[in-house]
């Protein structure tokens, strides 16, 4: 399969993702500058973490207007698989590919630490190699990770199993103490209704190799690798 990674001014996790997809998974990976208007032949797209446009105005609010974003939205609409990590999650929300909003952390402080998340739905192309209820240890580093959605939207997310990861304690207990940023319903990651777009605040790419101190993130990328084993996507995306 072939990965693409979109690079915005201020992206700083693009190389980390490239290390995982091409270095660890041995899959061809292409960087895509944000001023491009077309995607190359790819099967999955990653919107990496960082501080696109310095997070001025609101995280992801400027990046959503980059020329490449129309192609990203079209790719997702045709069934292409899109993964947004941290700032990438914020950009996907701002672009309307995922519902809700990401607000300043409850503490109003930037948080950089290791957290625990529970796999709530392993019936997705991104999580199929995890066990349901599995507790993962993943790093976070953000100032605007406080996910919010109104009551009707939250009910819809629950009903359609779109909540993929929730913050929890190391032993899987739900508590506000385990919720680092105040996200509603302790949501750490969610998908769109079709299941081909995933956004998450924790960084799986930073724990995808023993050299990095952990491997809890690698199965997310391997799940995609298993779901999209052959190069049949390209600019038209997958159905």
mmCIF file of C-alpha atoms in Angstrom:
data_model
loop_
_atom_site.group_PDB
_atom_site.id
_atom_site.type_symbol
_atom_site.label_atom_id
_atom_site.label_comp_id
_atom_site.label_asym_id
_atom_site.label_seq_id
_atom_site.Cartn_x
_atom_site.Cartn_y
_atom_site.Cartn_z
ATOM 1 C CA UNK A 1 0.000 0.000 0.000
ATOM 2 C CA UNK A 2 1.014 3.641 -0.363
ATOM 3 C CA UNK A 3 0.845 6.348 2.272
ATOM 4 C CA UNK A 4 0.697 10.083 1.751
ATOM 5 C CA UNK A 5 1.534 12.631 4.454
ATOM 6 C CA UNK A 6 0.344 16.225 4.096
ATOM 7 C CA UNK A 7 2.848 18.851 5.265
ATOM 8 C CA UNK A 8 1.679 22.318 6.327
ATOM 9 C CA UNK A 9 3.825 25.246 7.453
ATOM 10 C CA UNK A 10 4.362 24.347 11.110
ATOM 11 C CA UNK A 11 3.851 20.566 10.822
ATOM 12 C CA UNK A 12 6.424 18.842 13.012
ATOM 13 C CA UNK A 13 5.320 15.199 13.190
ATOM 14 C CA UNK A 14 5.430 14.525 9.454
ATOM 15 C CA UNK A 15 8.885 12.917 9.704
ATOM 16 C CA UNK A 16 7.782 10.835 12.680
ATOM 17 C CA UNK A 17 4.886 9.402 10.666
ATOM 18 C CA UNK A 18 7.173 8.825 7.681
ATOM 19 C CA UNK A 19 9.563 6.902 9.940
ATOM 20 C CA UNK A 20 6.717 4.561 10.901
ATOM 21 C CA UNK A 21 5.069 4.007 7.512
ATOM 22 C CA UNK A 22 8.200 3.760 5.383
ATOM 23 C CA UNK A 23 10.848 2.917 7.978
ATOM 24 C CA UNK A 24 8.960 0.420 10.151
ATOM 25 C CA UNK A 25 6.167 -0.814 7.866
ATOM 26 C CA UNK A 26 8.351 -0.652 4.721
ATOM 27 C CA UNK A 27 5.536 0.935 2.723
ATOM 28 C CA UNK A 28 6.231 3.673 0.139
ATOM 29 C CA UNK A 29 5.347 7.058 1.582
ATOM 30 C CA UNK A 30 5.074 10.442 -0.125
ATOM 31 C CA UNK A 31 5.167 13.888 1.456
ATOM 32 C CA UNK A 32 2.518 16.205 0.022
ATOM 33 C CA UNK A 33 3.064 19.953 0.342
ATOM 34 C CA UNK A 34 -0.069 21.820 1.367
ATOM 35 C CA UNK A 35 -0.018 24.015 -1.738
ATOM 36 C CA UNK A 36 -0.554 21.026 -4.008
ATOM 37 C CA UNK A 37 -4.044 20.690 -5.449
ATOM 38 C CA UNK A 38 -3.960 16.977 -6.295
ATOM 39 C CA UNK A 39 -3.004 13.882 -4.368
ATOM 40 C CA UNK A 40 -0.506 11.386 -5.756
ATOM 41 C CA UNK A 41 -1.333 7.689 -6.105
ATOM 42 C CA UNK A 42 -1.954 6.715 -2.480
ATOM 43 C CA UNK A 43 -4.142 4.359 -0.464
ATOM 44 C CA UNK A 44 -4.131 6.161 2.886
ATOM 45 C CA UNK A 45 -3.501 9.723 3.924
ATOM 46 C CA UNK A 46 -2.064 11.054 7.187
ATOM 47 C CA UNK A 47 -2.577 14.597 8.462
ATOM 48 C CA UNK A 48 0.225 14.813 11.052
ATOM 49 C CA UNK A 49 0.632 16.728 14.279
ATOM 50 C CA UNK A 50 2.327 20.053 14.722
ATOM 51 C CA UNK A 51 1.319 23.703 14.744
ATOM 52 C CA UNK A 52 -0.012 24.424 11.268
ATOM 53 C CA UNK A 53 0.272 28.150 10.583
ATOM 54 C CA UNK A 54 1.446 28.553 14.172
ATOM 55 C CA UNK A 55 -2.028 27.671 15.447
ATOM 56 C CA UNK A 56 -2.903 31.311 14.916
ATOM 57 C CA UNK A 57 -6.608 32.170 15.064
ATOM 58 C CA UNK A 58 -7.516 28.618 16.182
ATOM 59 C CA UNK A 59 -5.690 25.299 15.729
ATOM 60 C CA UNK A 60 -6.409 23.982 12.250
ATOM 61 C CA UNK A 61 -8.662 26.903 11.290
ATOM 62 C CA UNK A 62 -6.240 28.313 8.692
ATOM 63 C CA UNK A 63 -4.894 24.981 7.452
ATOM 64 C CA UNK A 64 -8.361 23.905 6.393
ATOM 65 C CA UNK A 65 -8.171 26.529 3.632
ATOM 66 C CA UNK A 66 -4.888 25.217 2.191
ATOM 67 C CA UNK A 67 -5.177 24.254 -1.511
ATOM 68 C CA UNK A 68 -4.630 20.543 -0.792
ATOM 69 C CA UNK A 69 -7.632 20.321 1.524
ATOM 70 C CA UNK A 70 -10.191 20.165 -1.283
ATOM 71 C CA UNK A 71 -8.399 17.053 -2.594
ATOM 72 C CA UNK A 72 -8.312 15.632 0.963
ATOM 73 C CA UNK A 73 -12.059 16.146 1.378
ATOM 74 C CA UNK A 74 -12.733 14.601 -2.049
ATOM 75 C CA UNK A 75 -10.457 11.632 -1.211
ATOM 76 C CA UNK A 76 -12.362 11.017 2.031
ATOM 77 C CA UNK A 77 -15.723 11.397 0.294
ATOM 78 C CA UNK A 78 -14.730 8.648 -2.155
ATOM 79 C CA UNK A 79 -13.878 6.304 0.725
ATOM 80 C CA UNK A 80 -10.165 7.070 1.032
ATOM 81 C CA UNK A 81 -8.740 6.391 4.472
ATOM 82 C CA UNK A 82 -7.604 9.500 6.340
ATOM 83 C CA UNK A 83 -5.876 9.582 9.734
ATOM 84 C CA UNK A 84 -5.534 12.884 11.597
ATOM 85 C CA UNK A 85 -3.221 12.990 14.612
ATOM 86 C CA UNK A 86 -3.322 15.877 17.104
ATOM 87 C CA UNK A 87 -3.129 18.992 14.897
ATOM 88 C CA UNK A 88 -4.291 16.723 12.090
ATOM 89 C CA UNK A 89 -7.380 15.873 14.157
ATOM 90 C CA UNK A 90 -8.015 19.594 14.664
ATOM 91 C CA UNK A 91 -7.680 20.225 10.906
ATOM 92 C CA UNK A 92 -10.118 17.413 10.039
ATOM 93 C CA UNK A 93 -12.668 18.855 12.459
ATOM 94 C CA UNK A 94 -12.217 22.370 11.072
ATOM 95 C CA UNK A 95 -12.607 20.974 7.547
ATOM 96 C CA UNK A 96 -15.895 19.310 8.468
ATOM 97 C CA UNK A 97 -14.645 15.749 7.964
ATOM 98 C CA UNK A 98 -15.281 15.008 11.638
ATOM 99 C CA UNK A 99 -18.006 16.446 13.886
ATOM 100 C CA UNK A 100 -17.620 18.596 16.987
ATOM 101 C CA UNK A 101 -14.917 21.057 18.034
ATOM 102 C CA UNK A 102 -11.582 21.081 19.835
ATOM 103 C CA UNK A 103 -11.259 23.740 22.517
ATOM 104 C CA UNK A 104 -8.475 24.916 24.819
ATOM 105 C CA UNK A 105 -7.516 22.370 27.451
ATOM 106 C CA UNK A 106 -9.493 22.624 30.680
ATOM 107 C CA UNK A 107 -6.347 23.838 32.471
ATOM 108 C CA UNK A 108 -5.676 26.426 29.722
ATOM 109 C CA UNK A 109 -2.136 25.036 29.682
ATOM 110 C CA UNK A 110 -0.177 23.108 27.079
ATOM 111 C CA UNK A 111 0.013 19.458 28.189
ATOM 112 C CA UNK A 112 2.847 17.101 27.254
ATOM 113 C CA UNK A 113 2.644 13.757 29.031
ATOM 114 C CA UNK A 114 1.856 10.072 28.686
ATOM 115 C CA UNK A 115 -1.780 9.034 29.039
ATOM 116 C CA UNK A 116 -3.837 5.871 28.860
ATOM 117 C CA UNK A 117 -6.649 5.309 26.378
ATOM 118 C CA UNK A 118 -9.085 2.434 26.003
ATOM 119 C CA UNK A 119 -9.927 0.940 22.619
ATOM 120 C CA UNK A 120 -13.715 1.352 22.427
ATOM 121 C CA UNK A 121 -14.220 0.090 18.897
ATOM 122 C CA UNK A 122 -11.855 -2.343 17.192
ATOM 123 C CA UNK A 123 -14.194 -2.890 14.254
ATOM 124 C CA UNK A 124 -12.520 -0.218 12.143
ATOM 125 C CA UNK A 125 -9.740 -0.277 9.520
ATOM 126 C CA UNK A 126 -7.582 1.650 12.014
ATOM 127 C CA UNK A 127 -8.027 -0.537 15.107
ATOM 128 C CA UNK A 128 -8.740 -4.089 13.948
ATOM 129 C CA UNK A 129 -5.506 -5.483 15.431
ATOM 130 C CA UNK A 130 -6.316 -4.204 18.923
ATOM 131 C CA UNK A 131 -8.501 -6.051 21.398
ATOM 132 C CA UNK A 132 -11.775 -4.412 22.474
ATOM 133 C CA UNK A 133 -11.201 -2.701 25.806
ATOM 134 C CA UNK A 134 -7.413 -2.854 25.434
ATOM 135 C CA UNK A 135 -5.602 -0.124 27.361
ATOM 136 C CA UNK A 136 -2.913 1.711 25.403
ATOM 137 C CA UNK A 137 -0.194 3.984 26.714
ATOM 138 C CA UNK A 138 0.281 6.911 24.332
ATOM 139 C CA UNK A 139 1.849 10.373 24.517
ATOM 140 C CA UNK A 140 -0.077 13.617 24.107
ATOM 141 C CA UNK A 141 1.233 17.133 23.457
ATOM 142 C CA UNK A 142 -1.378 19.809 22.830
ATOM 143 C CA UNK A 143 -3.048 22.974 24.037
ATOM 144 C CA UNK A 144 -6.400 22.476 22.271
ATOM 145 C CA UNK A 145 -7.441 18.879 22.804
ATOM 146 C CA UNK A 146 -10.618 19.436 24.787
ATOM 147 C CA UNK A 147 -13.122 17.720 22.484
ATOM 148 C CA UNK A 148 -16.680 19.029 22.584
ATOM 149 C CA UNK A 149 -19.934 18.193 20.858
ATOM 150 C CA UNK A 150 -23.532 18.987 21.794
ATOM 151 C CA UNK A 151 -25.820 16.428 23.436
ATOM 152 C CA UNK A 152 -27.489 15.353 20.194
ATOM 153 C CA UNK A 153 -24.137 14.948 18.497
ATOM 154 C CA UNK A 154 -22.730 12.943 21.393
ATOM 155 C CA UNK A 155 -25.741 10.651 21.348
ATOM 156 C CA UNK A 156 -25.197 10.113 17.636
ATOM 157 C CA UNK A 157 -21.508 9.289 18.148
ATOM 158 C CA UNK A 158 -22.433 6.710 20.786
ATOM 159 C CA UNK A 159 -25.255 5.206 18.753
ATOM 160 C CA UNK A 160 -23.047 4.757 15.693
ATOM 161 C CA UNK A 161 -19.961 3.514 17.570
ATOM 162 C CA UNK A 162 -17.893 6.420 16.331
ATOM 163 C CA UNK A 163 -16.050 6.859 19.636
ATOM 164 C CA UNK A 164 -12.862 4.870 19.001
ATOM 165 C CA UNK A 165 -10.664 5.829 21.988
ATOM 166 C CA UNK A 166 -11.459 7.153 25.479
ATOM 167 C CA UNK A 167 -9.059 8.458 28.109
ATOM 168 C CA UNK A 168 -8.961 6.182 31.117
ATOM 169 C CA UNK A 169 -6.741 5.216 34.020
ATOM 170 C CA UNK A 170 -3.961 2.651 33.593
ATOM 171 C CA UNK A 171 -6.302 -0.067 34.866
ATOM 172 C CA UNK A 172 -9.194 1.018 32.667
ATOM 173 C CA UNK A 173 -11.261 2.970 35.173
ATOM 174 C CA UNK A 174 -13.164 6.007 33.894
ATOM 175 C CA UNK A 175 -12.461 9.136 35.902
ATOM 176 C CA UNK A 176 -12.056 12.843 35.381
ATOM 177 C CA UNK A 177 -8.558 12.518 36.826
ATOM 178 C CA UNK A 178 -7.652 10.358 33.835
ATOM 179 C CA UNK A 179 -9.092 12.907 31.400
ATOM 180 C CA UNK A 180 -6.130 15.198 30.678
ATOM 181 C CA UNK A 181 -7.879 17.997 28.813
ATOM 182 C CA UNK A 182 -11.556 17.912 29.827
ATOM 183 C CA UNK A 183 -12.873 16.226 26.688
ATOM 184 C CA UNK A 184 -16.553 15.441 26.808
ATOM 185 C CA UNK A 185 -17.262 11.782 27.535
ATOM 186 C CA UNK A 186 -13.466 11.350 27.832
ATOM 187 C CA UNK A 187 -13.195 11.129 24.048
ATOM 188 C CA UNK A 188 -9.614 10.788 22.777
ATOM 189 C CA UNK A 189 -10.419 9.746 19.206
ATOM 190 C CA UNK A 190 -13.415 9.312 16.907
ATOM 191 C CA UNK A 191 -14.313 8.384 13.366
ATOM 192 C CA UNK A 192 -16.723 9.724 10.812
ATOM 193 C CA UNK A 193 -19.954 7.828 10.210
ATOM 194 C CA UNK A 194 -18.520 5.936 7.236
ATOM 195 C CA UNK A 195 -15.556 4.817 9.332
ATOM 196 C CA UNK A 196 -12.859 5.824 6.844
ATOM 197 C CA UNK A 197 -11.737 8.999 8.656
ATOM 198 C CA UNK A 198 -10.188 8.844 12.139
ATOM 199 C CA UNK A 199 -9.038 11.731 14.307
ATOM 200 C CA UNK A 200 -7.214 11.342 17.613
ATOM 201 C CA UNK A 201 -5.282 13.611 19.973
ATOM 202 C CA UNK A 202 -2.697 11.054 21.253
ATOM 203 C CA UNK A 203 0.335 10.292 19.083
ATOM 204 C CA UNK A 204 0.525 6.605 18.034
ATOM 205 C CA UNK A 205 3.512 7.327 15.762
ATOM 206 C CA UNK A 206 5.638 8.203 18.797
ATOM 207 C CA UNK A 207 5.259 4.721 20.272
ATOM 208 C CA UNK A 208 5.595 2.529 17.195
ATOM 209 C CA UNK A 209 9.119 1.226 17.643
ATOM 210 C CA UNK A 210 10.913 -0.205 20.700
ATOM 211 C CA UNK A 211 13.633 2.391 20.113
ATOM 212 C CA UNK A 212 11.024 5.039 20.884
ATOM 213 C CA UNK A 213 10.167 3.488 24.229
ATOM 214 C CA UNK A 214 6.876 1.817 23.337
ATOM 215 C CA UNK A 215 4.946 -0.068 20.670
ATOM 216 C CA UNK A 216 1.315 0.558 21.599
ATOM 217 C CA UNK A 217 0.815 2.718 18.503
ATOM 218 C CA UNK A 218 2.152 0.425 15.804
ATOM 219 C CA UNK A 219 -0.981 -1.737 15.542
ATOM 220 C CA UNK A 220 -2.960 1.272 14.379
ATOM 221 C CA UNK A 221 -0.727 1.575 11.308
ATOM 222 C CA UNK A 222 -0.558 -2.198 10.878
ATOM 223 C CA UNK A 223 -4.353 -2.345 10.980
ATOM 224 C CA UNK A 224 -4.442 0.059 8.035
ATOM 225 C CA UNK A 225 -1.776 -2.011 6.287
ATOM 226 C CA UNK A 226 -3.930 -5.109 6.665
ATOM 227 C CA UNK A 227 -7.108 -3.311 5.571
ATOM 228 C CA UNK A 228 -5.469 -1.859 2.452
ATOM 229 C CA UNK A 229 -3.032 -4.544 1.325
ATOM 230 C CA UNK A 230 -2.769 -3.793 -2.372
ATOM 231 C CA UNK A 231 -2.244 -0.559 -4.349
ATOM 232 C CA UNK A 232 -5.621 -0.047 -5.926
ATOM 233 C CA UNK A 233 -6.398 3.425 -4.570
ATOM 234 C CA UNK A 234 -4.636 6.408 -6.048
ATOM 235 C CA UNK A 235 -6.196 9.780 -6.515
ATOM 236 C CA UNK A 236 -9.618 8.255 -6.740
ATOM 237 C CA UNK A 237 -9.364 6.750 -3.256
ATOM 238 C CA UNK A 238 -10.902 3.518 -2.092
ATOM 239 C CA UNK A 239 -14.508 2.505 -2.114
#
